JSON list of C-alpha atoms in Angstrom, two decimals:
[
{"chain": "A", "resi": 1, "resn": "UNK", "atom": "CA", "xyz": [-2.28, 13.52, -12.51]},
{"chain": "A", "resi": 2, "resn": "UNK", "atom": "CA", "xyz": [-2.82, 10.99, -9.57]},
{"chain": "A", "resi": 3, "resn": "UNK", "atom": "CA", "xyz": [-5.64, 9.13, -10.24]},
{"chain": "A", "resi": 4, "resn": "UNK", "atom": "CA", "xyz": [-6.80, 8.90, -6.85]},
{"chain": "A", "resi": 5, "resn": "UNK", "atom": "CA", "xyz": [-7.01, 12.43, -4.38]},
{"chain": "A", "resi": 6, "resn": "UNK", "atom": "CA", "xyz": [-7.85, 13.00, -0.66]},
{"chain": "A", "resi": 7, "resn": "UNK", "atom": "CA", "xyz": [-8.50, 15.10, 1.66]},
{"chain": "A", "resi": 8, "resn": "UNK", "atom": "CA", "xyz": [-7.80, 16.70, 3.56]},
{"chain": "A", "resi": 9, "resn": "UNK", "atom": "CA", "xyz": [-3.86, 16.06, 3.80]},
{"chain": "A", "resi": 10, "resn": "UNK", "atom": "CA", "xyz": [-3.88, 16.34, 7.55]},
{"chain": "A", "resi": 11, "resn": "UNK", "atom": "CA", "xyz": [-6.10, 16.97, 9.93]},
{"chain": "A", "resi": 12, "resn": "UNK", "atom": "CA", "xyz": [-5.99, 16.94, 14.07]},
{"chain": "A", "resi": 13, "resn": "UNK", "atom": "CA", "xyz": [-8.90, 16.14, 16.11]},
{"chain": "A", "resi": 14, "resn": "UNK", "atom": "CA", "xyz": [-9.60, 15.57, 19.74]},
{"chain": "A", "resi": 15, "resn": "UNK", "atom": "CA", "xyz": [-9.84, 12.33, 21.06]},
{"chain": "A", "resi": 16, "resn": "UNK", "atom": "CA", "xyz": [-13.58, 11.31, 21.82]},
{"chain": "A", "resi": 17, "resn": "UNK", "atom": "CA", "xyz": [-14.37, 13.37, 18.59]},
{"chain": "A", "resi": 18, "resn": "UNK", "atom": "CA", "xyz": [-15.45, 12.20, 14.88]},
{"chain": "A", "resi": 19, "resn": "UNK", "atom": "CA", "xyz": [-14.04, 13.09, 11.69]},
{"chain": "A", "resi": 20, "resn": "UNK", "atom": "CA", "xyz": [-14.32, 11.82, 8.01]},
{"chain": "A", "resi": 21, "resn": "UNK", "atom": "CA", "xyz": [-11.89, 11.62, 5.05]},
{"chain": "A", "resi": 22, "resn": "UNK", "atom": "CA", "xyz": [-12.19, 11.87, 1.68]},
{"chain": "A", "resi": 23, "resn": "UNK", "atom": "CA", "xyz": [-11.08, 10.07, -1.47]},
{"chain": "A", "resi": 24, "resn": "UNK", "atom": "CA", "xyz": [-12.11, 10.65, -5.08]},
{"chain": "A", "resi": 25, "resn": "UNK", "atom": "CA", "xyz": [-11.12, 8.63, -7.82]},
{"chain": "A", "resi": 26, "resn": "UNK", "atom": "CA", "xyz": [-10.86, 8.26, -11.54]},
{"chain": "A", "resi": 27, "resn": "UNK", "atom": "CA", "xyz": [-9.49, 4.61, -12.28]},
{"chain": "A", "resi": 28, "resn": "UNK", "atom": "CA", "xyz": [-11.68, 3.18, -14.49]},
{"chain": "A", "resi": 29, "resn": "UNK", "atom": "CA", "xyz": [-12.96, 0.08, -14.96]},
{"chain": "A", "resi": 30, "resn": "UNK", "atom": "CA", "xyz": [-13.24, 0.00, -11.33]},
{"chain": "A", "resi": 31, "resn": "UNK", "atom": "CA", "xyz": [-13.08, -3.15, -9.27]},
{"chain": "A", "resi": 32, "resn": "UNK", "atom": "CA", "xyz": [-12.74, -2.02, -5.92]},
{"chain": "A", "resi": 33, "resn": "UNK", "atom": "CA", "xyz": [-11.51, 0.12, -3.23]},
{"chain": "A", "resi": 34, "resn": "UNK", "atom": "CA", "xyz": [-9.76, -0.53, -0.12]},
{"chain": "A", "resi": 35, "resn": "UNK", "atom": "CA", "xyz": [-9.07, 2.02, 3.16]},
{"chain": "A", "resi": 36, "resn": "UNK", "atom": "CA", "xyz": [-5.83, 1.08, 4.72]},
{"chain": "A", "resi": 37, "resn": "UNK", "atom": "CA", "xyz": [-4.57, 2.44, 8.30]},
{"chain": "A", "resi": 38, "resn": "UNK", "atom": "CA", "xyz": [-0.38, 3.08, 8.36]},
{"chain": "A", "resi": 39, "resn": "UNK", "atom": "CA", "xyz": [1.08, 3.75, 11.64]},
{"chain": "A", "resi": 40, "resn": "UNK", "atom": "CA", "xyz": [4.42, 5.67, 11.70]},
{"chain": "A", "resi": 41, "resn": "UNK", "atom": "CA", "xyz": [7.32, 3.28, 10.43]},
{"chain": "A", "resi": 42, "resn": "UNK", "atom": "CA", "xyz": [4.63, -0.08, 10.28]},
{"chain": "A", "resi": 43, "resn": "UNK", "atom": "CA", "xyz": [3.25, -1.19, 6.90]},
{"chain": "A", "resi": 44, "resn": "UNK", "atom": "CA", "xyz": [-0.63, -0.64, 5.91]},
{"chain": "A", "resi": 45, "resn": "UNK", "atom": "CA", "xyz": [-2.94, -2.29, 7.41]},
{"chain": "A", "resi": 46, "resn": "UNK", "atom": "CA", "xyz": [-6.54, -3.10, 5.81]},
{"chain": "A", "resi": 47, "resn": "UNK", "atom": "CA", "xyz": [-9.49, -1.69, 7.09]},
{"chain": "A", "resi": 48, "resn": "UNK", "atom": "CA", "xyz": [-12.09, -2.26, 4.49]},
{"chain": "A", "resi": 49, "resn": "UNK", "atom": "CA", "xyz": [-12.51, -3.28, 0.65]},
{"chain": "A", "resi": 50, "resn": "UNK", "atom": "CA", "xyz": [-15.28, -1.79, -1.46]},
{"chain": "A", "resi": 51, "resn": "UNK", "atom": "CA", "xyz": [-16.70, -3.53, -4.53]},
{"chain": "A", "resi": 52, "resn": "UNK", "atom": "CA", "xyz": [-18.67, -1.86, -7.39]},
{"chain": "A", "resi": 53, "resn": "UNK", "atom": "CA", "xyz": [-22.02, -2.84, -5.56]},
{"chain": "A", "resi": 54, "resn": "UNK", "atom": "CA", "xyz": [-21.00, -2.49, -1.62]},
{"chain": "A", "resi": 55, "resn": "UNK", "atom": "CA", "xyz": [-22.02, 1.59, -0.53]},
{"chain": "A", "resi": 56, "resn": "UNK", "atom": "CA", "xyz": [-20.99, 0.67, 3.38]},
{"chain": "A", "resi": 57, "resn": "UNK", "atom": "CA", "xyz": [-18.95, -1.08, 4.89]},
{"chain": "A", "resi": 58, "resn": "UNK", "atom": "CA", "xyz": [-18.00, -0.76, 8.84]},
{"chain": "A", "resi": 59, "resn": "UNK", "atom": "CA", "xyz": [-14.69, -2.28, 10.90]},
{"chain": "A", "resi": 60, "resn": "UNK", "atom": "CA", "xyz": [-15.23, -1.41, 14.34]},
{"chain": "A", "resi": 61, "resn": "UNK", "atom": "CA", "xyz": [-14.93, 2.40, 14.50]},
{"chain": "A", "resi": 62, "resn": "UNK", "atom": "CA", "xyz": [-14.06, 2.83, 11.02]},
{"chain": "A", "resi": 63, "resn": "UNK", "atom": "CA", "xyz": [-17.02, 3.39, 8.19]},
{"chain": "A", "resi": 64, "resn": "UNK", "atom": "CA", "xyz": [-16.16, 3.45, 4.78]},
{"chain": "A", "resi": 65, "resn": "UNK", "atom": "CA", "xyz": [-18.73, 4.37, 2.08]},
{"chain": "A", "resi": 66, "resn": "UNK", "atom": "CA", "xyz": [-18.83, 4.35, -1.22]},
{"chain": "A", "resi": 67, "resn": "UNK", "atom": "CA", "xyz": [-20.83, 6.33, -4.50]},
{"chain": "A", "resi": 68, "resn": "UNK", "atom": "CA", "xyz": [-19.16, 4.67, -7.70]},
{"chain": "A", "resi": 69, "resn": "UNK", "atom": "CA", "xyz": [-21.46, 6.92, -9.75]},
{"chain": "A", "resi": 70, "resn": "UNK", "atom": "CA", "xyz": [-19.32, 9.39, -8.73]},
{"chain": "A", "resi": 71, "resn": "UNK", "atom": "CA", "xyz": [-16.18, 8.07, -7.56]},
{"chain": "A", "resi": 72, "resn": "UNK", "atom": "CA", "xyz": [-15.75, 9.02, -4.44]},
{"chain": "A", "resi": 73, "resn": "UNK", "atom": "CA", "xyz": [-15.52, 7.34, -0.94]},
{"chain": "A", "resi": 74, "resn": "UNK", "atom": "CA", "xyz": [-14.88, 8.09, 2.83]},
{"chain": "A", "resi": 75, "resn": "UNK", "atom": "CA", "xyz": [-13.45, 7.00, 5.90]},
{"chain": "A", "resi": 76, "resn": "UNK", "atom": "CA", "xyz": [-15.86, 8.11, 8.85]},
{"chain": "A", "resi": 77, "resn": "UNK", "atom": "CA", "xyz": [-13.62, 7.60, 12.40]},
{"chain": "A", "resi": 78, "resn": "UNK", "atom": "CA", "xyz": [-16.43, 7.34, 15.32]},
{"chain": "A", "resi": 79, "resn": "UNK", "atom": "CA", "xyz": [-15.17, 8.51, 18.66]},
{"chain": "A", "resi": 80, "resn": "UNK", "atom": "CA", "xyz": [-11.45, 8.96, 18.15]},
{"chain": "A", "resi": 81, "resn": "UNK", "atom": "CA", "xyz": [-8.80, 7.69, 20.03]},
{"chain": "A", "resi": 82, "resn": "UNK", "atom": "CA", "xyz": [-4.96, 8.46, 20.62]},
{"chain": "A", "resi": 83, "resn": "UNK", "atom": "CA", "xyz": [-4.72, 4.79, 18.87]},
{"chain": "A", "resi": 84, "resn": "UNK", "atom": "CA", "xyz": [-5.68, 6.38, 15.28]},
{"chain": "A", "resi": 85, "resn": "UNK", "atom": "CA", "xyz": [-2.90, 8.68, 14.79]},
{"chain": "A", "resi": 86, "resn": "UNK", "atom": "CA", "xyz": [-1.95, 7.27, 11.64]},
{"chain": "A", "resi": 87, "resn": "UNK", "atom": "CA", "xyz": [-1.89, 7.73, 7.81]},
{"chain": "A", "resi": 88, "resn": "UNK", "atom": "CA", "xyz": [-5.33, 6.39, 6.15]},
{"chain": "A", "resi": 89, "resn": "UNK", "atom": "CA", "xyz": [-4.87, 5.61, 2.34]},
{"chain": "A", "resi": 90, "resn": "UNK", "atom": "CA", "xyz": [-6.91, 4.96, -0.12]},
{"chain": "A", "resi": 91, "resn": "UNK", "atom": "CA", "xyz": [-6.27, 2.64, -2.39]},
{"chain": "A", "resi": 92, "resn": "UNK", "atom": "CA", "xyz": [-8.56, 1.79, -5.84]},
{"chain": "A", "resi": 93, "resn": "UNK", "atom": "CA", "xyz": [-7.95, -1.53, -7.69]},
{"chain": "A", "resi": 94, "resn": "UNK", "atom": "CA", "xyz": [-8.93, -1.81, -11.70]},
{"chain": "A", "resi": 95, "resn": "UNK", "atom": "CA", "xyz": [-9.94, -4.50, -12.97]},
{"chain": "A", "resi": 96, "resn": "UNK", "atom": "CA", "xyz": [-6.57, -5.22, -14.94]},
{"chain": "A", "resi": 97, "resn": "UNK", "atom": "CA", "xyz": [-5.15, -5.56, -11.82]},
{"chain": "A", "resi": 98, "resn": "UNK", "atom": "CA", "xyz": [-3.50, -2.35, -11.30]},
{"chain": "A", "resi": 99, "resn": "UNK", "atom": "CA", "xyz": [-3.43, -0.41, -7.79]},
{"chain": "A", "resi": 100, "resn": "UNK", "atom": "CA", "xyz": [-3.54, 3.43, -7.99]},
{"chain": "A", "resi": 101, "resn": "UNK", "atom": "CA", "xyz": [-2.84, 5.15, -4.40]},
{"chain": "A", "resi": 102, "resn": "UNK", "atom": "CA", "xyz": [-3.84, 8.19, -2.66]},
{"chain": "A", "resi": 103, "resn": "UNK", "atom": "CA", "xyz": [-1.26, 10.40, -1.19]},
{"chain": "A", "resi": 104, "resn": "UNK", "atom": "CA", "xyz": [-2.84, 9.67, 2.22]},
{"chain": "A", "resi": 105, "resn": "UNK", "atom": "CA", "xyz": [-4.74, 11.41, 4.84]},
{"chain": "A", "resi": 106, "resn": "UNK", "atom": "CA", "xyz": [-2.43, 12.33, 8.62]},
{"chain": "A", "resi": 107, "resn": "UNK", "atom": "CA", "xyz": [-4.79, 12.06, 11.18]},
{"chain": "A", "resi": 108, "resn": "UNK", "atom": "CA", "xyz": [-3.64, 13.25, 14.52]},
{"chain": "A", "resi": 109, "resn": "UNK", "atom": "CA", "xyz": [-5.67, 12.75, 17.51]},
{"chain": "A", "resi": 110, "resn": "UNK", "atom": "CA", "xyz": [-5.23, 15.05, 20.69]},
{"chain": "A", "resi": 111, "resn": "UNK", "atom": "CA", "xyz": [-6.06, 14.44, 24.02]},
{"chain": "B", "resi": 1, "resn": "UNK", "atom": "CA", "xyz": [-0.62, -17.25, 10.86]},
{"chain": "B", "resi": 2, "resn": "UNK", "atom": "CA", "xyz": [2.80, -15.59, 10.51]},
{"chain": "B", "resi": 3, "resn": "UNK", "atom": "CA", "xyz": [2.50, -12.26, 8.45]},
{"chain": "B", "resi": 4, "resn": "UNK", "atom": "CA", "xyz": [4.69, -10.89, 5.41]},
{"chain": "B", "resi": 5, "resn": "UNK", "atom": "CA", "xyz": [8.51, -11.06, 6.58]},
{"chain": "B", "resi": 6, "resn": "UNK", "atom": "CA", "xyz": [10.73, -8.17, 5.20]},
{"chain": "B", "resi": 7, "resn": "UNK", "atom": "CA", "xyz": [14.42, -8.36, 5.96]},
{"chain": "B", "resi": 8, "resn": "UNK", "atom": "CA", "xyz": [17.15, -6.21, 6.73]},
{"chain": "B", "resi": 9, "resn": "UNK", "atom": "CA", "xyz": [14.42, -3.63, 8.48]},
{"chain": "B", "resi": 10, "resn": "UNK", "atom": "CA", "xyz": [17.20, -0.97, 7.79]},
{"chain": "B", "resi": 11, "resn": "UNK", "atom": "CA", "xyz": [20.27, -0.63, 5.87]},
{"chain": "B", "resi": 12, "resn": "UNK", "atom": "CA", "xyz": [22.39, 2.49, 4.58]},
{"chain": "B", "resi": 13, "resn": "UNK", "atom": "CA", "xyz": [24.42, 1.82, 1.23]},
{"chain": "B", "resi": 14, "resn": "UNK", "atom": "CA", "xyz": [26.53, 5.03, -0.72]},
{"chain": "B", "resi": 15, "resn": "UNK", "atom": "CA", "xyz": [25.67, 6.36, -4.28]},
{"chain": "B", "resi": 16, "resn": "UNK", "atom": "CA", "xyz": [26.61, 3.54, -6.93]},
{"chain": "B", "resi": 17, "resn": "UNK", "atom": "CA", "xyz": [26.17, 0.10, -4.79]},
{"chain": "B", "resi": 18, "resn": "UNK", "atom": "CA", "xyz": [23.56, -2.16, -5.07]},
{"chain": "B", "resi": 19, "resn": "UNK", "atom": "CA", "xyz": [20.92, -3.65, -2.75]},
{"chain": "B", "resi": 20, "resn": "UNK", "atom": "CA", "xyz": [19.06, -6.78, -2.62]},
{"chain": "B", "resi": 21, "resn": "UNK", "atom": "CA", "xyz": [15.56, -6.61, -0.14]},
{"chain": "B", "resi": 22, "resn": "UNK", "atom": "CA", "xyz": [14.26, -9.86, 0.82]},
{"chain": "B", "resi": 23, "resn": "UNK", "atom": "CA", "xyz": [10.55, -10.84, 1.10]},
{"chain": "B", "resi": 24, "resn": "UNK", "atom": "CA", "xyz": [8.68, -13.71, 2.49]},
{"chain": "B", "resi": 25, "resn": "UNK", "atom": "CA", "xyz": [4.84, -14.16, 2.05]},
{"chain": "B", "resi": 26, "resn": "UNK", "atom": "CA", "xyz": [2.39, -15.21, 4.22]},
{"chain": "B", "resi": 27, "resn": "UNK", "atom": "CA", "xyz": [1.78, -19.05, 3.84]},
{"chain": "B", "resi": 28, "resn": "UNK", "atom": "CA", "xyz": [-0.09, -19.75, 1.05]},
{"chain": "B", "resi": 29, "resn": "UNK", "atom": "CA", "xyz": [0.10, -16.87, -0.88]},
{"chain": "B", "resi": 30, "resn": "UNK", "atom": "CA", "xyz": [1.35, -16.94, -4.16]},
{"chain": "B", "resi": 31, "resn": "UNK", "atom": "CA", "xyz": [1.51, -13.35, -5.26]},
{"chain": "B", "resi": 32, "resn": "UNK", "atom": "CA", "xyz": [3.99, -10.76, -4.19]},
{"chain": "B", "resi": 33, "resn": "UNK", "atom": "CA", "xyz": [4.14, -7.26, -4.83]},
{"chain": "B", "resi": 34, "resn": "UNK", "atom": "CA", "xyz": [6.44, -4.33, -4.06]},
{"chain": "B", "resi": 35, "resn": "UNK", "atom": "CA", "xyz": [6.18, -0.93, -3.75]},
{"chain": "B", "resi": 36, "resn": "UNK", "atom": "CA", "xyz": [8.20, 2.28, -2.64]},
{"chain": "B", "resi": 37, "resn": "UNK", "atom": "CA", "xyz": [7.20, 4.49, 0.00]},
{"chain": "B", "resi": 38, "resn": "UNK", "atom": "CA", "xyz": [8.43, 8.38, 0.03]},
{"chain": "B", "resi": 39, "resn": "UNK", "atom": "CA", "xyz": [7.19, 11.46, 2.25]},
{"chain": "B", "resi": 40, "resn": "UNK", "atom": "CA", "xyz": [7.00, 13.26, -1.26]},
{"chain": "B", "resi": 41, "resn": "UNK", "atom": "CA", "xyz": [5.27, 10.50, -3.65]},
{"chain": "B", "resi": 42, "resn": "UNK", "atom": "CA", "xyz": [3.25, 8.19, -1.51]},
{"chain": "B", "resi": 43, "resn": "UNK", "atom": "CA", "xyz": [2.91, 4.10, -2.04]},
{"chain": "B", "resi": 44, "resn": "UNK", "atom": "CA", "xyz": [4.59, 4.05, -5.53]},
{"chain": "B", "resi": 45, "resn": "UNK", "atom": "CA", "xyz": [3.11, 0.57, -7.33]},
{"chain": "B", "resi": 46, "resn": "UNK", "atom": "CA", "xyz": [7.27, -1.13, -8.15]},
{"chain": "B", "resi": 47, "resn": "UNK", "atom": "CA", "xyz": [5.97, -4.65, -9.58]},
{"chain": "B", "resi": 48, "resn": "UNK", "atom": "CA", "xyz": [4.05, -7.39, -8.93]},
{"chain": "B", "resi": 49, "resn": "UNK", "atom": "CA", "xyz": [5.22, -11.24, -8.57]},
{"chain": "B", "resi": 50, "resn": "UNK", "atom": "CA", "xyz": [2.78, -14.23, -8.87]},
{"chain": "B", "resi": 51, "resn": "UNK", "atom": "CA", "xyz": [3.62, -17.99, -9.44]},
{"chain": "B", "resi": 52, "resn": "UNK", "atom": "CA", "xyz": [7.68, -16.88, -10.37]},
{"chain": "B", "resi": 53, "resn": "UNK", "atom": "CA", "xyz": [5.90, -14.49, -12.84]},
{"chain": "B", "resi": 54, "resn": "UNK", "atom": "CA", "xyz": [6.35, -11.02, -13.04]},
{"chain": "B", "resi": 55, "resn": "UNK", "atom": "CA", "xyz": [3.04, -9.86, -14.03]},
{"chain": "B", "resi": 56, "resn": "UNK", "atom": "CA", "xyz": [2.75, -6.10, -13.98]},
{"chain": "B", "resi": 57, "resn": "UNK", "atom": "CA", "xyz": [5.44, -3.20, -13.68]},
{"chain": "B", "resi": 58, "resn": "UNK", "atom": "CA", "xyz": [5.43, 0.11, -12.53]},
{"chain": "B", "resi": 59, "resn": "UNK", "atom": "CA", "xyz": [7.03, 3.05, -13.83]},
{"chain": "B", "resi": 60, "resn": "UNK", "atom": "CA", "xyz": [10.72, 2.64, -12.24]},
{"chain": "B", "resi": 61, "resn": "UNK", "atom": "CA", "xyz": [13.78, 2.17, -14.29]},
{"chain": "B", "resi": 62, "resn": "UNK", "atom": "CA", "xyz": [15.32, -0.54, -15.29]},
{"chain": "B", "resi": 63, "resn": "UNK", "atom": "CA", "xyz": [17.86, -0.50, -12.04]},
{"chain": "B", "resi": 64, "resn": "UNK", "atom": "CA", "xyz": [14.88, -1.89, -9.78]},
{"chain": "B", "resi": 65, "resn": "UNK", "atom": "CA", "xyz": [14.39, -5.47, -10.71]},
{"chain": "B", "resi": 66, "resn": "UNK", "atom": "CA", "xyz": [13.28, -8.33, -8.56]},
{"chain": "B", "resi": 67, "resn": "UNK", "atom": "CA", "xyz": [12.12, -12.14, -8.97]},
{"chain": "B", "resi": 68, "resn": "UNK", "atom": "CA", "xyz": [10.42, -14.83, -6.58]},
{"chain": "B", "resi": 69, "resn": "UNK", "atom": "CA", "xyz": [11.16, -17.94, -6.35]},
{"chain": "B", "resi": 70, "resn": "UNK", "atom": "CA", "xyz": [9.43, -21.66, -6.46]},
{"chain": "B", "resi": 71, "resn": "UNK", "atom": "CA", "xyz": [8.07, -21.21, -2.76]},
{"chain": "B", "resi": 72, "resn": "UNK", "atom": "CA", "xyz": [6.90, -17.89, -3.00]},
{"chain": "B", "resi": 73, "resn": "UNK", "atom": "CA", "xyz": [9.67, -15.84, -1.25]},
{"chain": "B", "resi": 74, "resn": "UNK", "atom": "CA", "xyz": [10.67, -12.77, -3.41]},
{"chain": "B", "resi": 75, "resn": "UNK", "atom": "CA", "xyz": [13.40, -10.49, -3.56]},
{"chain": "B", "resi": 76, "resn": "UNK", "atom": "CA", "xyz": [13.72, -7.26, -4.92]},
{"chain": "B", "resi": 77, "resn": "UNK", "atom": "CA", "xyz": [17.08, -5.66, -6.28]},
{"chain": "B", "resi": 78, "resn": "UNK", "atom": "CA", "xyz": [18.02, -1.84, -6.90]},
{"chain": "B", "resi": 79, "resn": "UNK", "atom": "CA", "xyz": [21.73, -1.22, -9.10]},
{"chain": "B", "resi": 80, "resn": "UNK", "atom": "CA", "xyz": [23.75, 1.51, -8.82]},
{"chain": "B", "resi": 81, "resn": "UNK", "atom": "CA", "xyz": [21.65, 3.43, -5.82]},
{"chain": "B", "resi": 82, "resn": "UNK", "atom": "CA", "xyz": [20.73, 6.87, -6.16]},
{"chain": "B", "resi": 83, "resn": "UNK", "atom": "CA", "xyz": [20.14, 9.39, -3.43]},
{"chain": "B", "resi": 84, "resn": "UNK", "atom": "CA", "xyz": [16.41, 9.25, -4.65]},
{"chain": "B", "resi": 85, "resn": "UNK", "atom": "CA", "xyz": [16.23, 6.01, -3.75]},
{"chain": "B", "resi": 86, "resn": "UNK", "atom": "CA", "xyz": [16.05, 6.81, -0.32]},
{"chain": "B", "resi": 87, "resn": "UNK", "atom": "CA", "xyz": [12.83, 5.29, 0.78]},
{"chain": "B", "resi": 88, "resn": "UNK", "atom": "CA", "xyz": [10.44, 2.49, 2.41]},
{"chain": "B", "resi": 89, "resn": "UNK", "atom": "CA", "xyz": [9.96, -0.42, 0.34]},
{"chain": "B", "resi": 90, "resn": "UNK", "atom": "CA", "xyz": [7.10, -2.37, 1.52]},
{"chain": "B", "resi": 91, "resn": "UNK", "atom": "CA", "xyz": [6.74, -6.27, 0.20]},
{"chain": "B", "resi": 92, "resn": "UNK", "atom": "CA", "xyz": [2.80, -7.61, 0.08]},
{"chain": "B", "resi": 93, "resn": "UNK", "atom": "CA", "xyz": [1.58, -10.99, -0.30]},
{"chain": "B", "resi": 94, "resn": "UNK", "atom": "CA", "xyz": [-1.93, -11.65, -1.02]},
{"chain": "B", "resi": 95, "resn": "UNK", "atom": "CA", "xyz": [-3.81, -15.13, -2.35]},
{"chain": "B", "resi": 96, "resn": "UNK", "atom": "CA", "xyz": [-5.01, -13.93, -5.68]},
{"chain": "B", "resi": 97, "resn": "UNK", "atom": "CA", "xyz": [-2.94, -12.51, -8.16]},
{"chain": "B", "resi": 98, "resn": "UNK", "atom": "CA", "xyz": [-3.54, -8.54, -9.33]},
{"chain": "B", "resi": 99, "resn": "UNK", "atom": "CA", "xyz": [-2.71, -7.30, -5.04]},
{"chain": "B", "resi": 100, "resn": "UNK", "atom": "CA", "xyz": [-5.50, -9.22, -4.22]},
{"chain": "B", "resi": 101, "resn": "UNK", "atom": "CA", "xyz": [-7.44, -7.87, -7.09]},
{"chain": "B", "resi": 102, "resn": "UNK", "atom": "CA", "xyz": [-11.30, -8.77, -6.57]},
{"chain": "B", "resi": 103, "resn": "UNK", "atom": "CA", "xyz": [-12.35, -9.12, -3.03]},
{"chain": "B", "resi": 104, "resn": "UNK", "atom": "CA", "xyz": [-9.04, -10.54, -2.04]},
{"chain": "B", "resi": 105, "resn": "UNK", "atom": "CA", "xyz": [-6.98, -9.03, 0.87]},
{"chain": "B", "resi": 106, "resn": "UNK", "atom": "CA", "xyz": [-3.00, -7.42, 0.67]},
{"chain": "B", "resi": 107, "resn": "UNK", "atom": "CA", "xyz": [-1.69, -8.23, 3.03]},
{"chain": "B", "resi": 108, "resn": "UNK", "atom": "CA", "xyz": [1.91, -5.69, 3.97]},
{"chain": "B", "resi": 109, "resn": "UNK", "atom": "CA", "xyz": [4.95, -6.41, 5.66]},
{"chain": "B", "resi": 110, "resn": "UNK", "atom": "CA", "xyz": [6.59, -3.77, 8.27]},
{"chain": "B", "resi": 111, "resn": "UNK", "atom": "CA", "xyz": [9.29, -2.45, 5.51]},
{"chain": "B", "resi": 112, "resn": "UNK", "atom": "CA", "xyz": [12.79, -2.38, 4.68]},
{"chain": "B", "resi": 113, "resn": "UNK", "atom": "CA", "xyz": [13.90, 1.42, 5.22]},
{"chain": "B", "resi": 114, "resn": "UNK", "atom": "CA", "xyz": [16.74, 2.00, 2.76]},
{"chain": "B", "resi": 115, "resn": "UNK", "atom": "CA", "xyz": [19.14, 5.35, 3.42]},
{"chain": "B", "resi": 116, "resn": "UNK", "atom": "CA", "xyz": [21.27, 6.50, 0.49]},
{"chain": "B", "resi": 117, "resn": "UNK", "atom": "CA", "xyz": [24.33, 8.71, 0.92]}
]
């Protein structure tokens, strides 16, 4: 069983419009977790990193937040735009170094 | 500050040949990992690089090897290709070792999309 889940798998939204993604986790010891944005055909690209103590953490129009009691995180997108059509991961590091990955979350933005 | 370098961008090899992906880091970095990229499984962890070292392994077979050399550059090899290897293998470089384990960053390169027929 994956040791990281999201959700939803896809979702569309209109652009101007907010929407938040999910990630739950079970990797333990945790050390952190990261969001990453993957545009069709590019590599990831970071958008934040989570440690144990860190609940928020913002990158423009991206909010990620964090409840290590229990494991879970999201990725809050403030007024979309046709720009974040992309795959958002999740990604949790342990703390022997290991990197367990979501499946990913398709968000498709509408005009 | 040039970013992680992955060459050929494409390439289609036949059942039973080999293939040898190429990886350069950014500047400075030290550790190098790989991973492969499928519409069914997701960012599959392949194996990690740091200081020539391999330091952690995923769950491939044996066929997928790989190695980096004094300045960092890495290279990543796959034997006898299978039509499951069909995929996007993504190279990252990041300062610490462990992906950038800690607060560090990973930082990706754009891929090397490998066809199998």
């Amino acid at each position: 069983k994956n040791q990281v889940e999201q959700s939803p798998q896809s979702l569309i939204i209109l652009e101007g419009k907010n929407c938040t993604l999910q990630c739950n986790y079970t990797v333990s010891p945790f050390s952190n977790l990261r969001w990453y944005k993957q545009d069709t055909g590019r590599g990831p690209v970071s958008l934040t990193i989570m440690t144990f103590s860190e609940n928020t953490k913002s990158n423009g129009r991206y909010t990620a937040t964090l409840d290590a009691d229990t494991k879970q995180s999201s990725l809050h997108i403030t007024a979309s735009q046709l720009s974040d059509s992309a795959s958002y991961i999740c990604v949790v590091s342990a703390r022997d170094y290991k990197l367990s990955f979501g499946a990913g979350t398709t968000v498709t933005v509408r005009a | 500050k040039a970013g992680v370098t992955q060459t050929p961008r494409y390439l289609i090899k036949t059942r039973g040949q080999q293939v040898t992906l190429s990886c350069s880091p950014i500047s400075g970095h030290r550790s190098v990992s790989w991973y492969q990229q499928t519409p069914g499984q997701g960012l599959q962890f392949l194996f990690e690089y740091f200081s020539e070292t391999q330091r952690n392994k995923g769950n491939f077979p044996g066929r997928f090897s790989g190695r980096q050399f004094s300045n960092s550059r890495s290279e990543m090899n796959v034997s006898t290709l299978e039509l499951g290897d069909s995929a996007l293998y993504l190279c990252a470089s990041s300062y610490y070792r462990g992906g950038g384990a800690g607060t560090g960053e990973l930082f990706f390169g754009e891929g090397s999309r490998l066809t199998v027929l």
